[in-house]
Every structure is written in structure tokens, then in C-alpha cells.
Amino acid sequence: MAAVRRYDILDTPPDGAFDRVAAMAARLFDVPVATVTIVDTDRIWFKAAHGLEGVAEIGRDPGLCGSAILRDHTMVIPDTLKDPVAADNPLVAGEMGVRFYAAAPITTPDGHKLGTVNVLDTRPRSITEEDTATLTDLAAIVLDEMELRLSALRALRDEQARREVERRHAEAERARAEAERAAREKAEQDKAAIAAFASTLQRTLLPPALPVVPGLELACHYRTASAHDVGGDFYDVFPLDSDRWAFFLGDVCGKGPEAATVTALARHTLRATAHVDADPVAVLSALNTMLLTDVTAGRRFCTVLFGLLEPRDGGGFTVTLATGGHPPAYHVRPDDSGAVWVRAVRPPGGMLVGAFPQAPFARTTFSLTAGECLFLYTDGLTEARTLEGTLLGEDGLTGFLHQRTAPVTATSLVEDSITLLASLPDGARDDVALLALSVPQPHTTPDGSVATTAHTAAAPEHFAQEG
């Protein structure tokens, strides 16, 4: 109960972020009712309810949600009439006639369960382990939204308290010179606070680190054009099952909080949809529909490359890559003469995501074998200007890749690209996201393992490296 009070969410007005989670849960599981609930001392309060109009709260006992939060994992009741706990519940025995129930607990980092994300149906059914993982991911999204909301509330209250103290102190104590000095200090503090807030929000929109993919080396770099604004570029690499992995990189039109909203929506939609249907074209189509129907997305669109990795017999991976209006990826490998072979991976077709209801998307399939690398980037790289004042462009990037002499690895390719940007007169004027995937030569490491290196940047002037 103390953890629930800490988030200060009970009895708050409807919130589009939580409503979207409930709507997404209903759509993904094809059920008539989905809810986001918070468990109070003596009641179950509905923060969001899809398909359950006019209900704000119900009693805690007997309650399905009250039982679900007592478990560490997702609770699934395929047939409520056969469950001794659920059979007498009013939602089951009453007019609504719930026959299927599944709930994932909303769990804080310190282990407290605040409530649940629930899906309900009027017919018995079963769900897969992938479905259970999807419901768990939706509960994690709810917690992320609650954490962002809590951070914003605390920042607002701190700011209000600080302003009030400054006002009273200035009226009682400060002379004109002191007031001017305080004003200058406040401006610097506000600038730093904005930069810190932008950096914190940006971190929530990107994976904290790249995963370890057996037989693959990964590297990435992210740099915002301004430390005081949130970028619209995004990327991720994540597992789909024991063998397959998915990756994506994209660029939302615009910057700032509005673009960040679309970035969060796009990233969560891509991940959730891929666990239901991993076909890259189907994933981009689902994102296209979401951006066109979600009111918070406004009229913003994005470009995306979404790929699927499947291990090949004998080493390497089969890559299926779909494009939604994004610049081409580059397939890079050394040839027999020691030169670097470069091929632009640009499936024919593939429109912007979120621009048109019936937008087509295109995919291509190829092999990524030992010594080869796949390089993805956002247009902040190709729109950087050279010494002659012209855009680097795709031709300039292709030439840069051709003239490299170092081994073709994800880490070296990302590091050389960062060096290239640093050598240009104005660097990058736009946000830049880089993601590289390479298959090492068999002799790269004694035990056959692959080191994963992630380059990230919280501010334009530096980046950190993580092993």
C-alpha cells in the first residue's frame, strides 16, 4: 500500500497512455475486455478499462485482481467455472459471464505489486507462452508510464517549491544586484534541468544495453543534435524465441516531447507485435495502423528498418529485412583482393510508416556470414555536410565504406563512422543513430564467444562504451 501511495495514481483522471495499453491488450489478445487496475486497501480501481464502460472500481474481496497480485508471474485461468477461486466471482457468476481471465502483475523495481493488466473473455480459451510474455511486457509498459508520471510530478513539485522559496527570499532579502545574479543562476539551473530531463527521457526511449546474441557482434551509437531536446531516432535488438532475434532502427519526424511520444509508441508496438507475428512486413503494417489510429501520434510519421535474424547451419544468419521509407542499410564484407565490397540493401517499395492507410512495405532476404557486417543508420549521418559544404549523402557514405581498410566488424564500423562525423566541419546537425551487426571470423575469439559493444551518447560532445 505504501508503494501504491508513492505513485499517487489512485483516483486520477483518465490518461491516454494507460487507455492505449488496455486497447492494445484487447486487440492483441482478441478479447472484448481489457483493463489496467490498481489494487487499493479495500477496492480494485480501474485506471483504464477497454470494453467495460461505466465501471470505476469494484470490491477487493473476492477479486480476481486481488488474487493475481499474490503471484510472482502472470496468472492464467483458461476456464473460470473450473477454478475454485474464480467460480464464485461476481464477474464470472454475474451478468457479464467471464469465462477466461489472464493478468500480469505491475511490479515495481523493488518488488511491490501495484495492480495488474488484465484480459477477459466470455468464452474459455488458452494462450501460449508468447502471449503470456506479451501480457508481461504490457504490464512493464504500464510501470514505465507510472515511473515517468511520478518523475514529472516530483519535478513539478520541486520546481514549484523552489520558485516559492526564491520569491519570498527575494522580497525579503535581496537587493537589485543580488536579484540579477540569482536570475542568471536560475537560467543556468533551468538549462541544466532541461538537459537532465531530456537525457533522462531519452534513456527511457532506448535500450539500456545491447543483448548478447550468440555468433554475432553488435555495436550502436546514439547522438542527439541538442542536449536540451529529445531526439526522434530509435533502435533495439531483442529475442523472439530461443533461436530468432529481431532488430529495428527508425527515425520519427520531428523532435521534442511530441516526437518522443511517437518514438515510445513505435518502439513498444514493434516489440509487442513481433512477439505475435514476427514477419517484418506484418510488423511494419501493424505500426502503420497504430500511428494512423492513435490520437497521441497526431500527424507524425516515421521511417523504419525492421529485421529478423535466424541462425544458419554452419554459422552466420539469414536476415529478412523490411523497409518503411528508410534509407538503405549496407551489407559490407571484404572481397578476395582485400578491398571492401559494399551493397545497398534497399527492398523495392516500402513507404513511410504512418502516412497512408494502405501503405505497402517491402522485404528482402539474404545471408550474413563470417566476416560480413550489416550497417544501419538514420539520415543525420548522410545529411552531415562535408568540407565542400555539400551533404555527405548515400554516395559519400558508400565511398567511405569502400575505402575502409580495417577488418569489417560492427565495432570498427561504428567507431569509424563516429570518427567520420567528428572530422566534418559542423559534425552532425541532426540526431544520429547507428546500429551494426557483424559475424566474426571463426578464429576471432578462442572460445567462439562474441563480445557485444554498445556506443551511446547522452550529449553531443561525448559517448560511453559498455562491454
CSV table of C-alpha atoms in Angstrom, one decimal:
chain,number,residue,atom,x,y,z
A,1,MET,CA,0.0,0.0,0.0
A,2,ALA,CA,2.9,2.4,0.7
A,3,ALA,CA,4.2,1.7,-2.9
A,4,VAL,CA,0.7,2.4,-4.3
A,5,ARG,CA,0.6,5.7,-2.4
A,6,ARG,CA,4.1,6.6,-3.6
A,7,TYR,CA,2.9,6.7,-7.2
A,8,ASP,CA,0.0,9.0,-6.3
A,9,ILE,CA,-2.2,7.4,-9.1
A,10,LEU,CA,-5.4,6.4,-7.4
A,11,ASP,CA,-8.5,8.4,-8.4
A,12,THR,CA,-6.6,10.3,-11.1
A,13,PRO,CA,-8.4,11.3,-14.3
A,14,PRO,CA,-8.2,9.1,-17.4
A,15,ASP,CA,-4.8,9.0,-19.1
A,16,GLY,CA,-4.4,8.3,-22.8
A,17,ALA,CA,-1.2,6.3,-22.2
A,18,PHE,CA,-2.9,3.7,-20.0
A,19,ASP,CA,-6.0,3.7,-22.2
A,20,ARG,CA,-3.8,2.8,-25.1
A,21,VAL,CA,-2.3,-0.2,-23.2
A,22,ALA,CA,-5.8,-1.5,-22.4
A,23,ALA,CA,-6.8,-1.1,-26.1
A,24,MET,CA,-3.6,-2.7,-27.3
A,25,ALA,CA,-4.1,-5.7,-24.9
A,26,ALA,CA,-7.7,-6.2,-26.2
A,27,ARG,CA,-6.5,-6.0,-29.8
A,28,LEU,CA,-3.5,-8.3,-29.4
A,29,PHE,CA,-5.5,-11.0,-27.5
A,30,ASP,CA,-8.7,-10.5,-29.4
A,31,VAL,CA,-10.8,-10.2,-26.3
A,32,PRO,CA,-13.8,-7.9,-25.6
A,33,VAL,CA,-12.5,-6.6,-22.2
A,34,ALA,CA,-9.0,-5.5,-21.1
A,35,THR,CA,-8.2,-3.4,-18.0
A,36,VAL,CA,-5.4,-1.7,-16.2
A,37,THR,CA,-6.1,-1.9,-12.4
A,38,ILE,CA,-4.5,-0.7,-9.2
A,39,VAL,CA,-5.2,-2.6,-6.0
A,40,ASP,CA,-6.1,-0.4,-3.0
A,41,THR,CA,-6.7,-1.4,0.6
A,42,ASP,CA,-10.4,-2.4,0.1
A,43,ARG,CA,-11.0,-2.0,-3.6
A,44,ILE,CA,-9.8,-2.7,-7.2
A,45,TRP,CA,-9.6,0.7,-9.0
A,46,PHE,CA,-9.7,0.8,-12.8
A,47,LYS,CA,-7.1,3.2,-14.3
A,48,ALA,CA,-8.1,2.1,-17.8
A,49,ALA,CA,-10.9,-0.2,-19.0
A,50,HIS,CA,-11.5,-1.2,-22.6
A,51,GLY,CA,-14.9,-2.7,-23.2
A,52,LEU,CA,-16.1,-2.2,-19.6
A,53,GLU,CA,-17.8,1.2,-19.7
A,54,GLY,CA,-19.1,2.9,-16.6
A,55,VAL,CA,-17.1,0.8,-14.1
A,56,ALA,CA,-14.6,2.8,-12.0
A,57,GLU,CA,-13.9,0.3,-9.2
A,58,ILE,CA,-15.0,-3.0,-7.6
A,59,GLY,CA,-14.6,-4.6,-4.2
A,60,ARG,CA,-11.3,-6.3,-3.5
A,61,ASP,CA,-12.7,-9.5,-2.0
A,62,PRO,CA,-13.4,-11.7,-3.6
A,63,GLY,CA,-11.4,-10.4,-6.5
A,64,LEU,CA,-9.5,-11.9,-9.4
A,65,CYS,CA,-7.0,-9.0,-9.4
A,66,GLY,CA,-6.6,-9.3,-5.7
A,67,SER,CA,-5.6,-13.0,-6.3
A,68,ALA,CA,-3.3,-12.1,-9.2
A,69,ILE,CA,-1.1,-9.7,-7.3
A,70,LEU,CA,-0.3,-12.5,-4.8
A,71,ARG,CA,1.6,-14.3,-7.6
A,72,ASP,CA,5.1,-13.6,-9.0
A,73,HIS,CA,4.1,-14.3,-12.6
A,74,THR,CA,1.2,-14.0,-14.9
A,75,MET,CA,-2.0,-15.7,-13.7
A,76,VAL,CA,-4.0,-17.5,-16.4
A,77,ILE,CA,-7.4,-19.1,-15.8
A,78,PRO,CA,-8.5,-20.9,-19.1
A,79,ASP,CA,-12.0,-21.7,-17.7
A,80,THR,CA,-13.2,-19.7,-14.7
A,81,LEU,CA,-16.0,-22.2,-14.0
A,82,LYS,CA,-13.5,-24.9,-13.3
A,83,ASP,CA,-11.4,-22.7,-11.0
A,84,PRO,CA,-12.4,-22.8,-7.3
A,85,VAL,CA,-11.3,-19.2,-6.7
A,86,ALA,CA,-12.8,-17.7,-9.7
A,87,ALA,CA,-16.1,-19.6,-10.0
A,88,ASP,CA,-17.9,-17.5,-7.4
A,89,ASN,CA,-16.5,-14.2,-8.5
A,90,PRO,CA,-19.3,-11.7,-9.5
A,91,LEU,CA,-17.7,-11.1,-12.9
A,92,VAL,CA,-17.9,-14.9,-13.5
A,93,ALA,CA,-21.2,-15.8,-11.8
A,94,GLY,CA,-22.9,-12.5,-12.7
A,95,GLU,CA,-24.4,-11.0,-15.8
A,96,MET,CA,-21.0,-10.4,-17.5
A,97,GLY,CA,-20.2,-14.2,-17.5
A,98,VAL,CA,-16.4,-14.1,-17.7
A,99,ARG,CA,-15.1,-17.5,-18.7
A,100,PHE,CA,-11.4,-16.7,-19.4
A,101,TYR,CA,-9.1,-14.5,-17.3
A,102,ALA,CA,-5.4,-13.6,-17.5
A,103,ALA,CA,-3.5,-11.0,-15.5
A,104,ALA,CA,0.1,-9.8,-15.4
A,105,PRO,CA,1.2,-8.0,-12.2
A,106,ILE,CA,2.5,-4.5,-12.4
A,107,THR,CA,5.7,-4.9,-10.3
A,108,THR,CA,7.9,-2.1,-9.1
A,109,PRO,CA,11.7,-2.4,-9.3
A,110,ASP,CA,11.8,-3.1,-5.6
A,111,GLY,CA,9.3,-6.0,-5.9
A,112,HIS,CA,6.0,-4.4,-4.9
A,113,LYS,CA,2.9,-5.4,-7.0
A,114,LEU,CA,0.7,-2.3,-7.6
A,115,GLY,CA,-2.0,-3.9,-9.7
A,116,THR,CA,-2.5,-5.9,-12.9
A,117,VAL,CA,-3.0,-5.7,-16.7
A,118,ASN,CA,-6.0,-8.0,-17.4
A,119,VAL,CA,-7.6,-9.6,-20.4
A,120,LEU,CA,-11.1,-11.2,-20.1
A,121,ASP,CA,-13.3,-13.2,-22.4
A,122,THR,CA,-16.8,-14.6,-22.3
A,123,ARG,CA,-15.6,-18.0,-23.6
A,124,PRO,CA,-13.0,-20.4,-22.3
A,125,ARG,CA,-9.6,-20.3,-24.1
A,126,SER,CA,-5.9,-20.9,-23.7
A,127,ILE,CA,-2.9,-18.8,-24.5
A,128,THR,CA,0.7,-19.5,-25.5
A,129,GLU,CA,3.9,-18.7,-23.6
A,130,GLU,CA,4.5,-15.9,-26.2
A,131,ASP,CA,1.1,-14.5,-25.3
A,132,THR,CA,2.0,-14.6,-21.6
A,133,ALA,CA,5.2,-12.8,-22.3
A,134,THR,CA,3.3,-10.2,-24.3
A,135,LEU,CA,1.0,-9.6,-21.4
A,136,THR,CA,4.0,-9.3,-19.1
A,137,ASP,CA,5.5,-6.7,-21.5
A,138,LEU,CA,2.3,-4.7,-21.4
A,139,ALA,CA,2.5,-4.6,-17.6
A,140,ALA,CA,6.1,-3.4,-17.8
A,141,ILE,CA,4.9,-0.6,-20.2
A,142,VAL,CA,2.3,0.5,-17.6
A,143,LEU,CA,5.0,0.7,-14.9
A,144,ASP,CA,7.3,2.7,-17.3
A,145,GLU,CA,4.4,5.2,-17.8
A,146,MET,CA,3.9,5.4,-14.0
A,147,GLU,CA,7.6,6.0,-13.4
A,148,LEU,CA,7.6,8.8,-16.0
A,149,ARG,CA,4.5,10.3,-14.4
A,150,LEU,CA,6.0,10.1,-10.9
A,151,SER,CA,9.2,11.8,-12.1
A,152,ALA,CA,7.2,14.6,-13.8
A,153,LEU,CA,5.1,15.1,-10.6
A,154,ARG,CA,8.2,15.3,-8.4
A,155,ALA,CA,10.0,17.7,-10.8
A,156,LEU,CA,6.9,19.9,-10.9
A,157,ARG,CA,6.5,20.0,-7.1
A,158,ASP,CA,10.2,20.6,-6.6
A,159,GLU,CA,10.1,23.4,-9.1
A,160,GLN,CA,7.0,25.0,-7.5
A,161,ALA,CA,8.6,24.8,-4.0
A,162,ARG,CA,11.9,26.2,-5.3
A,163,ARG,CA,10.1,29.1,-7.0
A,164,GLU,CA,8.1,29.9,-3.9
A,165,VAL,CA,11.3,30.0,-1.7
A,166,GLU,CA,13.1,32.2,-4.2
A,167,ARG,CA,10.1,34.6,-4.4
A,168,ARG,CA,9.8,35.0,-0.7
A,169,HIS,CA,13.6,35.3,-0.2
A,170,ALA,CA,13.9,37.9,-3.0
A,171,GLU,CA,11.1,40.0,-1.5
A,172,ALA,CA,12.7,40.0,2.0
A,173,GLU,CA,16.4,39.9,1.5
A,174,ARG,CA,17.8,40.6,-2.0
A,175,ALA,CA,18.8,43.8,-3.5
A,176,ARG,CA,18.8,44.5,-7.2
A,177,ALA,CA,22.3,43.2,-7.8
A,178,GLU,CA,21.6,40.0,-5.8
A,179,ALA,CA,18.3,39.5,-7.8
A,180,GLU,CA,20.1,39.9,-11.1
A,181,ARG,CA,22.8,37.4,-10.0
A,182,ALA,CA,20.1,34.9,-8.9
A,183,ALA,CA,18.3,35.3,-12.2
A,184,ARG,CA,21.4,34.4,-14.1
A,185,GLU,CA,22.0,31.4,-11.8
A,186,LYS,CA,18.4,30.3,-12.2
A,187,ALA,CA,18.7,30.5,-16.0
A,188,GLU,CA,21.7,28.2,-15.9
A,189,GLN,CA,19.9,25.8,-13.5
A,190,ASP,CA,16.9,25.7,-15.7
A,191,LYS,CA,19.1,25.0,-18.7
A,192,ALA,CA,20.8,22.1,-16.8
A,193,ALA,CA,17.5,20.8,-15.6
A,194,ILE,CA,16.1,20.8,-19.1
A,195,ALA,CA,19.2,18.9,-20.4
A,196,ALA,CA,18.9,16.4,-17.5
A,197,PHE,CA,15.2,15.9,-18.1
A,198,ALA,CA,15.8,15.4,-21.9
A,199,SER,CA,18.6,13.0,-21.1
A,200,THR,CA,16.5,11.0,-18.7
A,201,LEU,CA,13.5,10.8,-21.1
A,202,GLN,CA,15.9,9.9,-23.9
A,203,ARG,CA,17.2,6.9,-21.9
A,204,THR,CA,13.7,5.6,-21.4
A,205,LEU,CA,13.3,5.5,-25.2
A,206,LEU,CA,16.4,3.5,-25.9
A,207,PRO,CA,17.5,0.0,-24.7
A,208,PRO,CA,19.9,0.4,-21.8
A,209,ALA,CA,22.4,-2.0,-23.4
A,210,LEU,CA,22.5,-4.3,-26.4
A,211,PRO,CA,21.9,-8.0,-25.7
A,212,VAL,CA,24.5,-10.8,-26.3
A,213,VAL,CA,23.5,-12.7,-29.5
A,214,PRO,CA,25.4,-15.9,-29.9
A,215,GLY,CA,27.6,-15.8,-33.0
A,216,LEU,CA,27.0,-12.1,-33.6
A,217,GLU,CA,28.8,-8.8,-32.7
A,218,LEU,CA,26.6,-5.8,-32.2
A,219,ALA,CA,27.5,-2.1,-31.9
A,220,CYS,CA,25.5,1.1,-31.7
A,221,HIS,CA,25.8,4.8,-31.3
A,222,TYR,CA,23.3,7.5,-30.5
A,223,ARG,CA,23.8,11.2,-30.5
A,224,THR,CA,21.2,13.9,-30.2
A,225,ALA,CA,21.6,17.2,-32.1
A,226,SER,CA,20.9,19.1,-28.9
A,227,ALA,CA,21.4,18.3,-25.2
A,228,HIS,CA,18.2,20.2,-24.5
A,229,ASP,CA,15.9,18.3,-26.8
A,230,VAL,CA,14.7,14.7,-27.1
A,231,GLY,CA,15.6,13.1,-30.3
A,232,GLY,CA,13.3,11.1,-32.6
A,233,ASP,CA,15.7,8.3,-33.6
A,234,PHE,CA,15.3,4.9,-32.0
A,235,TYR,CA,16.7,1.3,-32.3
A,236,ASP,CA,16.5,-2.0,-30.5
A,237,VAL,CA,17.7,-5.6,-30.6
A,238,PHE,CA,15.7,-8.3,-28.8
A,239,PRO,CA,15.0,-12.1,-28.7
A,240,LEU,CA,11.8,-13.6,-30.2
A,241,ASP,CA,12.4,-17.2,-29.0
A,242,SER,CA,15.4,-19.5,-28.3
A,243,ASP,CA,16.8,-19.1,-31.9
A,244,ARG,CA,15.4,-16.0,-33.5
A,245,TRP,CA,16.2,-12.3,-32.9
A,246,ALA,CA,14.7,-9.1,-34.1
A,247,PHE,CA,16.2,-5.7,-34.6
A,248,PHE,CA,15.0,-2.3,-35.8
A,249,LEU,CA,16.2,1.2,-36.4
A,250,GLY,CA,13.9,4.2,-37.2
A,251,ASP,CA,13.5,7.9,-37.3
A,252,VAL,CA,10.4,9.8,-36.2
A,253,CYS,CA,9.6,13.1,-38.0
A,254,GLY,CA,10.5,16.0,-35.7
A,255,LYS,CA,11.9,16.3,-32.2
A,256,GLY,CA,10.9,17.2,-28.7
A,257,PRO,CA,8.2,15.7,-26.4
A,258,GLU,CA,5.7,15.1,-29.3
A,259,ALA,CA,8.3,13.1,-31.2
A,260,ALA,CA,9.2,11.3,-28.0
A,261,THR,CA,5.6,10.2,-27.6
A,262,VAL,CA,5.6,8.7,-31.1
A,263,THR,CA,9.1,7.1,-30.5
A,264,ALA,CA,7.8,5.3,-27.4
A,265,LEU,CA,4.6,4.2,-29.2
A,266,ALA,CA,6.7,2.9,-32.2
A,267,ARG,CA,9.2,1.0,-30.1
A,268,HIS,CA,6.7,-0.7,-27.9
A,269,THR,CA,4.4,-1.5,-30.8
A,270,LEU,CA,7.3,-3.1,-32.8
A,271,ARG,CA,8.3,-5.2,-29.9
A,272,ALA,CA,4.8,-6.3,-28.9
A,273,THR,CA,3.7,-7.0,-32.5
A,274,ALA,CA,6.9,-9.0,-33.3
A,275,HIS,CA,6.1,-11.5,-30.5
A,276,VAL,CA,2.7,-12.1,-32.1
A,277,ASP,CA,3.7,-12.2,-35.8
A,278,ALA,CA,7.5,-11.8,-36.5
A,279,ASP,CA,7.1,-11.3,-40.3
A,280,PRO,CA,8.8,-7.9,-40.8
A,281,VAL,CA,6.2,-6.7,-43.3
A,282,ALA,CA,3.4,-7.6,-40.9
A,283,VAL,CA,5.2,-5.8,-38.0
A,284,LEU,CA,5.6,-2.6,-40.1
A,285,SER,CA,1.9,-2.8,-41.2
A,286,ALA,CA,0.8,-3.0,-37.5
A,287,LEU,CA,2.9,0.0,-36.7
A,288,ASN,CA,1.4,1.9,-39.7
A,289,THR,CA,-2.1,1.1,-38.4
A,290,MET,CA,-1.2,2.2,-34.8
A,291,LEU,CA,0.3,5.5,-35.9
A,292,LEU,CA,-2.8,6.3,-38.0
A,293,THR,CA,-5.3,5.4,-35.3
A,294,ASP,CA,-3.6,6.6,-32.1
A,295,VAL,CA,-4.7,10.1,-31.4
A,296,THR,CA,-1.5,10.9,-29.5
A,297,ALA,CA,0.6,10.3,-32.6
A,298,GLY,CA,-1.0,13.3,-34.3
A,299,ARG,CA,0.0,13.6,-37.9
A,300,ARG,CA,3.6,12.3,-37.3
A,301,PHE,CA,5.1,9.5,-39.3
A,302,CYS,CA,8.4,7.7,-39.2
A,303,THR,CA,10.9,5.7,-41.3
A,304,VAL,CA,11.8,2.2,-40.1
A,305,LEU,CA,14.0,-0.8,-41.0
A,306,PHE,CA,12.8,-3.9,-39.2
A,307,GLY,CA,14.8,-7.2,-39.5
A,308,LEU,CA,14.6,-10.8,-38.4
A,309,LEU,CA,17.7,-12.9,-37.7
A,310,GLU,CA,17.7,-16.7,-37.9
A,311,PRO,CA,20.9,-18.8,-37.4
A,312,ARG,CA,22.1,-20.7,-40.5
A,313,ASP,CA,23.6,-24.2,-40.5
A,314,GLY,CA,27.3,-23.9,-40.5
A,315,GLY,CA,27.4,-20.4,-39.0
A,316,GLY,CA,26.1,-16.9,-39.8
A,317,PHE,CA,22.5,-15.8,-40.1
A,318,THR,CA,19.6,-15.5,-42.6
A,319,VAL,CA,18.4,-11.9,-42.5
A,320,THR,CA,14.9,-10.8,-43.5
A,321,LEU,CA,14.8,-7.0,-43.7
A,322,ALA,CA,11.7,-4.9,-44.3
A,323,THR,CA,11.8,-1.2,-45.1
A,324,GLY,CA,9.3,1.5,-44.4
A,325,GLY,CA,10.7,4.5,-46.2
A,326,HIS,CA,14.1,4.4,-44.5
A,327,PRO,CA,17.5,5.0,-46.2
A,328,PRO,CA,19.1,1.7,-47.3
A,329,ALA,CA,21.1,-0.5,-45.0
A,330,TYR,CA,24.6,-1.5,-46.2
A,331,HIS,CA,25.9,-5.1,-46.5
A,332,VAL,CA,29.7,-4.9,-46.1
A,333,ARG,CA,32.4,-7.5,-46.5
A,334,PRO,CA,36.0,-7.8,-47.6
A,335,ASP,CA,36.5,-9.4,-51.0
A,336,ASP,CA,39.3,-11.8,-52.1
A,337,SER,CA,41.5,-8.9,-53.0
A,338,GLY,CA,41.3,-7.3,-49.6
A,339,ALA,CA,39.1,-4.5,-50.8
A,340,VAL,CA,35.7,-3.8,-49.2
A,341,TRP,CA,32.6,-5.0,-51.0
A,342,VAL,CA,29.5,-2.8,-50.3
A,343,ARG,CA,25.9,-3.4,-51.3
A,344,ALA,CA,23.0,-1.2,-50.5
A,345,VAL,CA,20.1,-3.2,-49.1
A,346,ARG,CA,17.0,-1.4,-50.4
A,347,PRO,CA,13.9,-3.6,-50.9
A,348,PRO,CA,11.9,-2.1,-53.8
A,349,GLY,CA,8.9,-0.2,-52.5
A,350,GLY,CA,8.3,0.4,-48.8
A,351,MET,CA,6.5,3.7,-48.0
A,352,LEU,CA,6.7,5.9,-44.9
A,353,VAL,CA,5.1,4.4,-41.8
A,354,GLY,CA,2.1,6.3,-40.5
A,355,ALA,CA,1.5,8.3,-43.7
A,356,PHE,CA,-1.1,6.3,-45.6
A,357,PRO,CA,-3.7,3.7,-44.5
A,358,GLN,CA,-2.8,1.2,-47.3
A,359,ALA,CA,0.9,1.9,-47.4
A,360,PRO,CA,2.9,-1.1,-48.9
A,361,PHE,CA,6.0,-2.4,-47.2
A,362,ALA,CA,8.8,-4.4,-48.9
A,363,ARG,CA,11.2,-7.0,-47.6
A,364,THR,CA,14.3,-8.9,-48.8
A,365,THR,CA,16.2,-11.9,-47.5
A,366,PHE,CA,19.9,-12.5,-47.6
A,367,SER,CA,22.7,-14.3,-45.7
A,368,LEU,CA,25.1,-12.6,-43.3
A,369,THR,CA,28.2,-14.9,-43.0
A,370,ALA,CA,31.6,-14.8,-41.3
A,371,GLY,CA,33.5,-11.5,-41.9
A,372,GLU,CA,30.4,-9.7,-43.1
A,373,CYS,CA,28.6,-6.7,-41.5
A,374,LEU,CA,25.1,-5.1,-41.8
A,375,PHE,CA,25.2,-1.3,-41.1
A,376,LEU,CA,22.0,0.7,-40.3
A,377,TYR,CA,21.8,4.4,-39.7
A,378,THR,CA,19.5,7.4,-39.6
A,379,ASP,CA,19.7,10.3,-42.0
A,380,GLY,CA,21.6,12.5,-39.5
A,381,LEU,CA,24.7,10.7,-40.9
A,382,THR,CA,24.1,11.2,-44.6
A,383,GLU,CA,22.8,14.8,-44.1
A,384,ALA,CA,26.0,15.9,-42.4
A,385,ARG,CA,28.0,18.4,-44.6
A,386,THR,CA,31.4,17.8,-46.0
A,387,LEU,CA,34.3,20.3,-46.2
A,388,GLU,CA,32.9,21.5,-49.6
A,389,GLY,CA,29.5,22.3,-47.9
A,390,THR,CA,27.6,19.5,-49.7
A,391,LEU,CA,25.7,16.7,-48.0
A,392,LEU,CA,27.6,13.5,-47.4
A,393,GLY,CA,24.7,11.6,-48.9
A,394,GLU,CA,24.4,8.0,-49.8
A,395,ASP,CA,27.2,8.3,-52.4
A,396,GLY,CA,29.6,9.7,-49.8
A,397,LEU,CA,28.7,7.1,-47.3
A,398,THR,CA,29.2,4.3,-49.9
A,399,GLY,CA,32.6,5.8,-50.8
A,400,PHE,CA,33.6,5.9,-47.1
A,401,LEU,CA,32.7,2.3,-46.6
A,402,HIS,CA,34.5,1.2,-49.8
A,403,GLN,CA,37.8,2.9,-48.8
A,404,ARG,CA,38.0,1.4,-45.3
A,405,THR,CA,41.0,-0.9,-44.7
A,406,ALA,CA,40.2,-2.2,-41.2
A,407,PRO,CA,38.5,-5.6,-40.7
A,408,VAL,CA,34.8,-5.4,-41.2
A,409,THR,CA,33.4,-5.7,-37.7
A,410,ALA,CA,30.4,-4.0,-36.1
A,411,THR,CA,32.5,-2.2,-33.5
A,412,SER,CA,35.1,-0.9,-36.0
A,413,LEU,CA,32.4,0.3,-38.5
A,414,VAL,CA,30.6,2.2,-35.8
A,415,GLU,CA,33.8,3.7,-34.4
A,416,ASP,CA,35.0,4.8,-37.9
A,417,SER,CA,31.6,6.4,-38.6
A,418,ILE,CA,31.9,8.4,-35.3
A,419,THR,CA,35.4,9.5,-36.4
A,420,LEU,CA,34.0,10.5,-39.8
A,421,LEU,CA,31.3,12.7,-38.2
A,422,ALA,CA,33.9,14.3,-35.9
A,423,SER,CA,36.1,15.2,-38.9
A,424,LEU,CA,33.3,17.1,-40.7
A,425,PRO,CA,33.2,20.9,-40.1
A,426,ASP,CA,29.9,21.0,-38.3
A,427,GLY,CA,29.6,17.4,-37.3
A,428,ALA,CA,26.0,16.2,-37.3
A,429,ARG,CA,23.3,18.8,-37.3
A,430,ASP,CA,20.6,16.2,-36.8
A,431,ASP,CA,20.2,13.3,-34.4
A,432,VAL,CA,22.3,10.3,-35.4
A,433,ALA,CA,21.6,6.6,-34.6
A,434,LEU,CA,23.9,3.8,-35.8
A,435,LEU,CA,23.4,0.1,-35.5
A,436,ALA,CA,25.8,-2.5,-36.8
A,437,LEU,CA,25.7,-6.3,-36.8
A,438,SER,CA,28.6,-8.5,-37.9
A,439,VAL,CA,29.5,-12.2,-37.9
A,440,PRO,CA,33.1,-12.6,-36.6
A,441,GLN,CA,35.6,-14.9,-38.3
A,442,PRO,CA,35.8,-18.3,-36.5
A,443,HIS,CA,39.2,-17.5,-35.1
A,444,THR,CA,38.2,-14.1,-33.6
A,445,THR,CA,38.0,-15.4,-30.0
A,446,PRO,CA,39.5,-18.6,-28.5
A,447,ASP,CA,36.2,-19.9,-27.1
A,448,GLY,CA,34.0,-18.8,-30.0
A,449,SER,CA,32.1,-16.2,-28.0
A,450,VAL,CA,31.4,-12.8,-29.3
A,451,ALA,CA,31.8,-9.5,-27.4
A,452,THR,CA,29.0,-7.1,-27.7
A,453,THR,CA,29.9,-3.4,-27.7
A,454,ALA,CA,27.4,-0.6,-27.3
A,455,HIS,CA,28.2,3.1,-28.0
A,456,THR,CA,25.7,5.5,-26.6
A,457,ALA,CA,25.7,9.3,-26.2
A,458,ALA,CA,23.8,11.3,-23.7
A,459,ALA,CA,25.1,14.6,-25.1
A,460,PRO,CA,26.6,15.6,-28.5
A,461,GLU,CA,30.1,16.0,-27.1
A,462,HIS,CA,30.8,12.5,-25.7
A,463,PHE,CA,29.8,8.9,-25.7
A,464,ALA,CA,30.2,6.0,-23.3
A,465,GLN,CA,31.3,2.5,-24.1
A,466,GLU,CA,29.8,-0.6,-22.4
A,467,GLY,CA,31.1,-4.2,-22.7
